[in-house]
Amino acid sequence: MGLTALPGQKVFLHGGDYNPDQWLDRPDILREDLRLMKLAGVNVVSLGIFAWANLEPREGEFTFEWMDQVIESLHANGQQVILATPSGAKPNWLALKYPQVRRCDAQGRREPQQLRHNHCMTSPVYREKVRIINTHLARRYGKNPALVLWHLSNEYSGECYCDLCKEAFRQWLRARYKTVAAMNQAWWAHFWSHTFGGFDEVDAIDPHVNGLALDWKRFTTDQTVDFMRAEIAPLREFSPQVPVTTNMMGTFEGLDYWRFAPALDVISWDSYPLWHSNRSDYEVASDTAFKHDLNRSLKRRPWLLMESTPSNVNWASISRPKKPGVHRLACLQAVAHGADAICYFQWRKGRGSAEKFHGAVVDHVGHEHTRVFGEVAAVGRELAAVKDILGSEVTAKAAVIFDWDNRWAINSSAGCRHSEKNYEATVQRHYHELFRRGVAAEVIESTCDLADYQLVIAPMLYMLKPGVAENLRRFVHDGGTLISTYMTGIANETDLVFTGGWPADGLMELFGVWAQEQDLLWDHQSQTLLAVPDNGLGLTGSYAARHYAEVIYTRGARVLATFEHEFYAGFPALTVNSFGRGKAYYTASRNDDRFHSDFIGGVLSDIKLHGPHGSALPLPDGISVQVRRQEGREFIFVMNFSEIRQEVSVADRPLRLEPWGCEILAVP
Ligand code: GAL
């Protein structure tokens, strides 16, 4: 058995968020839950996520008896427990007696007690109260045989502008810059007379001082990780053998998850794709795959799907229930991308409050005779049946760079284009070409080691943090293939623009181009690319470009396509440069789908990087193929994200896939 998400894991975990604390007056329901869990093949539940008010109803008064009972019954019934620390929602007594635990907005106004996920990460009072309850939980349950994992809080998020947070930010800045002169310089703070006379003058988080706004985001991540580490401390003390995770939110903008990974033993995330919406289900599947791959890449090992809905969500303006078969398909997709657990929000629908209409395994009707329950139970049986897949890994020779600092810097910079900057979508658009060809990918940040890859795609890598340019140069020099786009190599890690020409920091030599000007097109305007004959990638005819077109001059690169219009007609639109043993491509514009397909397909063909169907050609629309490997065996997942029956041949086996079907081939 290879590496599993949890140490010594023997079966795929299948279960979800369980809130018995909402049903303590209904022992009949709690008993019924146990029966239904067995029927649904549920072997794990996440407990106590929002149960603080029931665990400590008054300050210092603890009531764990109900939790003891629930855990004991679950264990006897065959369910393991993922136990949460309850910091995600604070009890009323705490928020009212200690107002400083509530967040302040950017204007310094303190929130009333409401909602959840809105405590101050800095507040010593909150940290102390969390330490106390976590210590109680760890002491009481840390050695409980049912406990397999700690679930830290819930979906950490948000920022607080209270005086304590601002002072912590100033300390963070002191540690980072040492002198205020260095900080002023790093932020270009002399602009608009924002020069700081001392660290204590840093007060409002002015978005116009881009470096400041960027550092605030980094601080918010660091402060959240610091809070999380404080949560972990008592758990480690009383249960060092139990791993810890926190449920993350995919590509959530507000926190850089790469900073979380080192503090966690296992990565888990909550995936809520909106199926059957205004985008094709294939696109939704591709975006979901991207996020799964990001989560796997954070530790380069199997991960846990901590939440997903068995049918619909309640927070989207419209969310359709998953059509028959889609639930199984979505679950197996997660497994294909490295998940060792499939868990749901939520086990049972509550009767009131905000989530009463959110999908659940057990509906308000209360029994097992529903379509959704049936599909969940079938997934439970199937996960038990495919347990050989557990411990297998996903290996990838391609990587796509998706970097939070870069994203924040692009999104907060005025200029370029204000609207439709679309960094995230651009990265996903590039990833999609790998996805639709069954080429496994990792989704990494710009500072990751690139040695294991044949192909790295780095769209819009505007920011070059220290070492990144050198990292890319080394990668290509050693034989790698790099694809980049417009908006590459423009600013350093504090968002100071490089002087001396872009792409900067040695990348001009790597790509063999100088990007002299940016043309930013209105939505109704477009540019055209013309493929140069014998370009070696199979590009033909013309392609449309929108939004971004750069006027680039070659410095040794070969031109593969040119622009047709404007004052830069005839200028290069796509170039390739040989550097050491590898090649670096520069795409000067944001291009149409046919371009992405021809170009990335051509590059994959050139470097002979194929999916399991043995070619760089795209799979039929709707089909995704992913592989998990273990000791010479391959488990090939062939998935049909479409409403039509499809035929496809993979690993020399012709397959017929039903609408929303998924086949798993074991080879040999
Ligand atoms: C998640 C959250 C859950 C539940 C769910 C509904 O973001 O962690 O507690 O609210 O959304 O989709």
XYZ file of C-alpha atoms in Angstrom, residues 176-465:
290
model
C 9.656 42.083 7.328
C 11.234 45.427 6.518
C 13.354 46.240 9.590
C 13.446 49.954 8.688
C 10.645 52.244 7.713
C 12.786 53.553 4.866
C 12.924 50.058 3.388
C 9.156 49.785 3.728
C 8.556 53.150 2.064
C 10.795 52.107 -0.760
C 9.202 48.674 -1.160
C 5.743 50.273 -1.321
C 6.697 53.288 -3.449
C 5.112 55.217 -0.618
C 6.412 58.646 -1.608
C 3.623 58.595 -4.153
C 0.742 60.957 -3.229
C 2.691 61.877 -0.118
C 2.032 58.565 1.599
C 5.541 58.446 3.062
C 5.439 56.820 6.501
C 7.398 58.497 9.275
C 7.343 55.331 11.378
C 5.684 51.921 11.437
C 3.121 53.332 13.852
C 1.783 55.553 11.069
C 0.508 52.531 9.147
C -3.198 52.669 9.804
C -5.716 52.490 6.959
C -5.157 49.770 4.397
C -5.129 52.088 1.412
C -5.618 50.024 -1.745
C -3.896 52.731 -3.786
C -0.615 51.900 -2.132
C -0.474 48.551 -3.885
C 2.420 47.151 -1.885
C 0.640 47.932 1.366
C -2.588 46.283 0.234
C -0.618 43.246 -0.888
C 1.211 42.976 2.419
C -2.095 43.252 4.264
C -3.346 40.208 2.368
C -0.166 38.326 3.187
C -0.492 39.356 6.810
C -4.112 38.181 6.890
C -3.006 34.772 5.664
C -0.132 34.639 8.153
C -2.350 35.726 11.020
C -4.916 33.085 10.134
C -2.211 30.420 9.967
C -0.874 31.673 13.293
C -4.351 31.368 14.796
C -4.635 27.893 13.328
C -1.285 26.879 14.794
C -2.490 28.105 18.169
C -5.547 25.888 17.726
C -3.345 22.923 16.901
C -1.076 23.244 19.978
C -3.386 21.660 22.591
C -4.450 18.974 20.126
C -0.841 17.975 19.575
C -0.224 17.983 23.313
C -2.954 15.498 24.142
C -3.221 13.539 20.891
C 0.068 13.705 19.013
C -0.916 10.623 17.030
C -4.051 12.189 15.501
C -3.495 14.167 12.282
C -4.951 17.625 11.756
C -6.624 19.230 8.766
C -8.738 22.232 8.003
C -11.360 22.381 5.284
C -10.228 24.807 2.607
C -12.150 26.392 -0.223
C -10.374 25.635 -3.466
C -9.114 28.831 -5.053
C -10.638 31.110 -2.389
C -9.231 34.593 -3.021
C -8.677 35.717 0.544
C -6.084 33.222 1.796
C -2.933 31.799 0.282
C -3.356 28.094 0.985
C 0.292 27.363 0.242
C 1.082 28.970 3.596
C -1.375 26.606 5.346
C -0.021 23.359 3.945
C 3.121 23.070 6.119
C 1.074 23.372 9.322
C -1.342 20.609 8.327
C -0.927 16.846 8.197
C -3.606 16.313 5.581
C -5.172 18.579 3.008
C -8.932 18.679 2.732
C -11.300 20.896 0.842
C -14.978 21.657 0.264
C -16.072 21.339 -3.339
C -19.378 22.757 -4.523
C -19.512 22.820 -8.319
C -22.757 24.167 -9.734
C -23.819 21.458 -12.143
C -26.394 22.024 -14.869
C -25.957 25.787 -14.740
C -25.173 28.479 -17.294
C -21.843 26.809 -18.127
C -21.417 23.396 -19.682
C -20.998 20.558 -17.222
C -17.711 19.758 -18.953
C -16.362 23.203 -18.073
C -17.603 22.806 -14.529
C -15.847 19.439 -14.375
C -12.649 21.012 -15.669
C -12.702 23.775 -13.044
C -13.420 21.218 -10.356
C -10.536 19.066 -11.556
C -8.270 22.114 -11.407
C -9.165 22.673 -7.753
C -8.779 18.999 -6.908
C -5.322 19.075 -8.489
C -4.406 22.220 -6.574
C -5.327 20.505 -3.322
C -3.357 17.400 -4.201
C -0.369 19.528 -5.186
C -0.305 21.368 -1.860
C 1.308 18.332 -0.281
C 1.748 16.159 -3.354
C -0.236 13.398 -1.737
C -3.812 12.119 -1.430
C -6.325 14.467 0.155
C -9.844 14.430 1.545
C -13.014 15.783 0.016
C -14.345 17.151 3.279
C -17.597 18.623 1.999
C -19.706 18.285 -1.112
C -23.428 18.273 -1.559
C -25.360 15.099 -2.236
C -27.784 17.138 -4.359
C -28.039 20.960 -4.392
C -26.685 23.925 -2.445
C -28.784 26.681 -0.932
C -26.444 29.649 -1.296
C -26.316 29.973 -5.081
C -29.014 32.075 -6.679
C -30.046 28.937 -8.528
C -28.759 25.463 -7.825
C -30.262 22.446 -9.480
C -30.068 19.055 -7.844
C -27.516 16.739 -9.414
C -29.193 14.710 -12.112
C -29.217 10.936 -11.659
C -25.685 9.583 -11.974
C -23.942 12.919 -11.491
C -23.361 12.319 -7.809
C -21.445 9.109 -8.458
C -19.521 10.776 -11.273
C -18.528 13.794 -9.156
C -17.412 11.523 -6.302
C -15.337 9.313 -8.572
C -13.828 12.398 -10.196
C -12.508 13.454 -6.795
C -11.084 9.958 -6.265
C -9.519 10.048 -9.741
C -7.700 13.248 -8.767
C -6.390 11.781 -5.534
C -9.154 11.959 -2.920
C -9.158 9.248 -0.250
C -12.420 10.464 1.283
C -15.813 11.538 0.024
C -17.742 13.514 2.601
C -20.847 15.616 2.456
C -22.382 18.662 3.856
C -24.685 17.578 5.359
C -25.837 14.296 6.785
C -29.363 15.406 7.704
C -31.287 18.553 6.807
C -32.044 20.723 9.812
C -35.568 22.015 10.293
C -34.750 25.684 10.536
C -32.306 28.507 9.868
C -30.159 29.276 6.892
C -29.331 25.789 5.701
C -32.656 24.054 6.060
C -32.935 23.669 2.277
C -29.327 22.711 1.609
C -28.867 19.269 0.101
C -28.299 16.421 2.552
C -28.089 12.673 2.599
C -31.244 12.467 4.728
C -34.010 14.772 3.576
C -36.807 16.252 5.710
C -38.909 13.247 4.888
C -36.576 11.372 7.219
C -36.211 7.940 5.604
C -33.966 6.194 3.118
C -36.449 5.943 0.264
C -35.292 8.964 -1.703
C -33.330 9.135 -4.936
C -30.542 11.115 -3.286
C -30.154 8.676 -0.398
C -30.078 5.800 -2.877
C -27.303 7.404 -4.915
C -25.281 8.185 -1.796
C -25.648 4.607 -0.557
C -24.531 3.324 -3.962
C -21.404 5.493 -3.738
C -20.771 4.049 -0.271
C -20.923 0.517 -1.667
C -18.730 1.375 -4.628
C -16.050 3.041 -2.503
C -15.901 -0.095 -0.394
C -15.594 -2.203 -3.531
C -12.707 -0.237 -5.077
C -10.533 -0.186 -1.986
C -7.550 -1.469 -4.040
C -7.254 2.061 -5.387
C -6.472 3.376 -1.928
C -2.829 4.261 -1.554
C -2.337 4.798 -5.269
C -0.947 8.111 -6.433
C -1.461 10.588 -9.211
C 1.735 11.402 -11.057
C 1.974 14.427 -13.302
C 4.569 15.570 -15.799
C 2.811 18.869 -16.398
C 2.258 21.757 -14.008
C 0.237 24.929 -14.182
C 1.310 27.854 -12.041
C -1.484 29.510 -10.043
C 0.067 31.891 -7.581
C -1.842 33.822 -4.921
C 0.613 36.725 -4.598
C 0.566 37.121 -8.340
C -3.207 37.031 -8.379
C -3.513 39.630 -5.640
C -1.019 41.917 -7.351
C -2.714 41.666 -10.743
C -6.155 42.205 -9.291
C -5.166 45.247 -7.251
C -3.118 47.020 -9.935
C -4.864 49.839 -11.714
C -3.966 49.913 -15.348
C -3.517 46.944 -17.555
C -7.188 46.296 -18.028
C -9.436 47.186 -15.118
C -12.111 44.720 -16.038
C -11.718 41.215 -17.330
C -8.238 40.815 -15.970
C -9.338 37.237 -15.475
C -6.155 35.804 -14.028
C -7.932 32.822 -12.488
C -9.956 32.115 -15.632
C -6.853 32.423 -17.807
C -4.978 29.876 -15.733
C -7.955 27.547 -15.823
C -8.321 28.035 -19.578
C -4.779 26.770 -20.063
C -5.306 23.919 -17.627
C -8.408 22.922 -19.581
C -6.298 21.928 -22.580
C -4.483 19.389 -20.413
C -7.734 18.243 -18.842
C -9.450 17.570 -22.161
C -6.459 15.525 -23.308
C -6.226 13.433 -20.153
C -2.799 14.871 -19.315
C -2.400 14.824 -15.537
C -1.318 18.137 -14.042
C -0.249 19.645 -10.790
C -1.333 23.144 -9.859
C 1.556 24.852 -8.141
C 2.798 28.223 -6.945
C 5.628 30.008 -8.712
C 8.275 29.116 -6.125
C 7.692 25.336 -6.309
C 10.436 23.005 -7.443
C 9.972 22.310 -11.172
C 12.433 19.458 -11.541
C 9.797 16.727 -11.986
C 7.955 18.345 -14.885
C 8.309 18.191 -18.627
C 5.914 21.063 -19.200
C 5.177 24.132 -17.080
C 2.454 26.590 -18.024
C 2.741 29.964 -16.314
C -0.047 32.239 -17.556
C 0.130 35.960 -16.701
C 3.044 35.566 -14.315
C 3.114 39.294 -13.670
C 4.959 39.032 -10.369
C 8.384 37.479 -10.052
C 9.126 36.719 -6.440
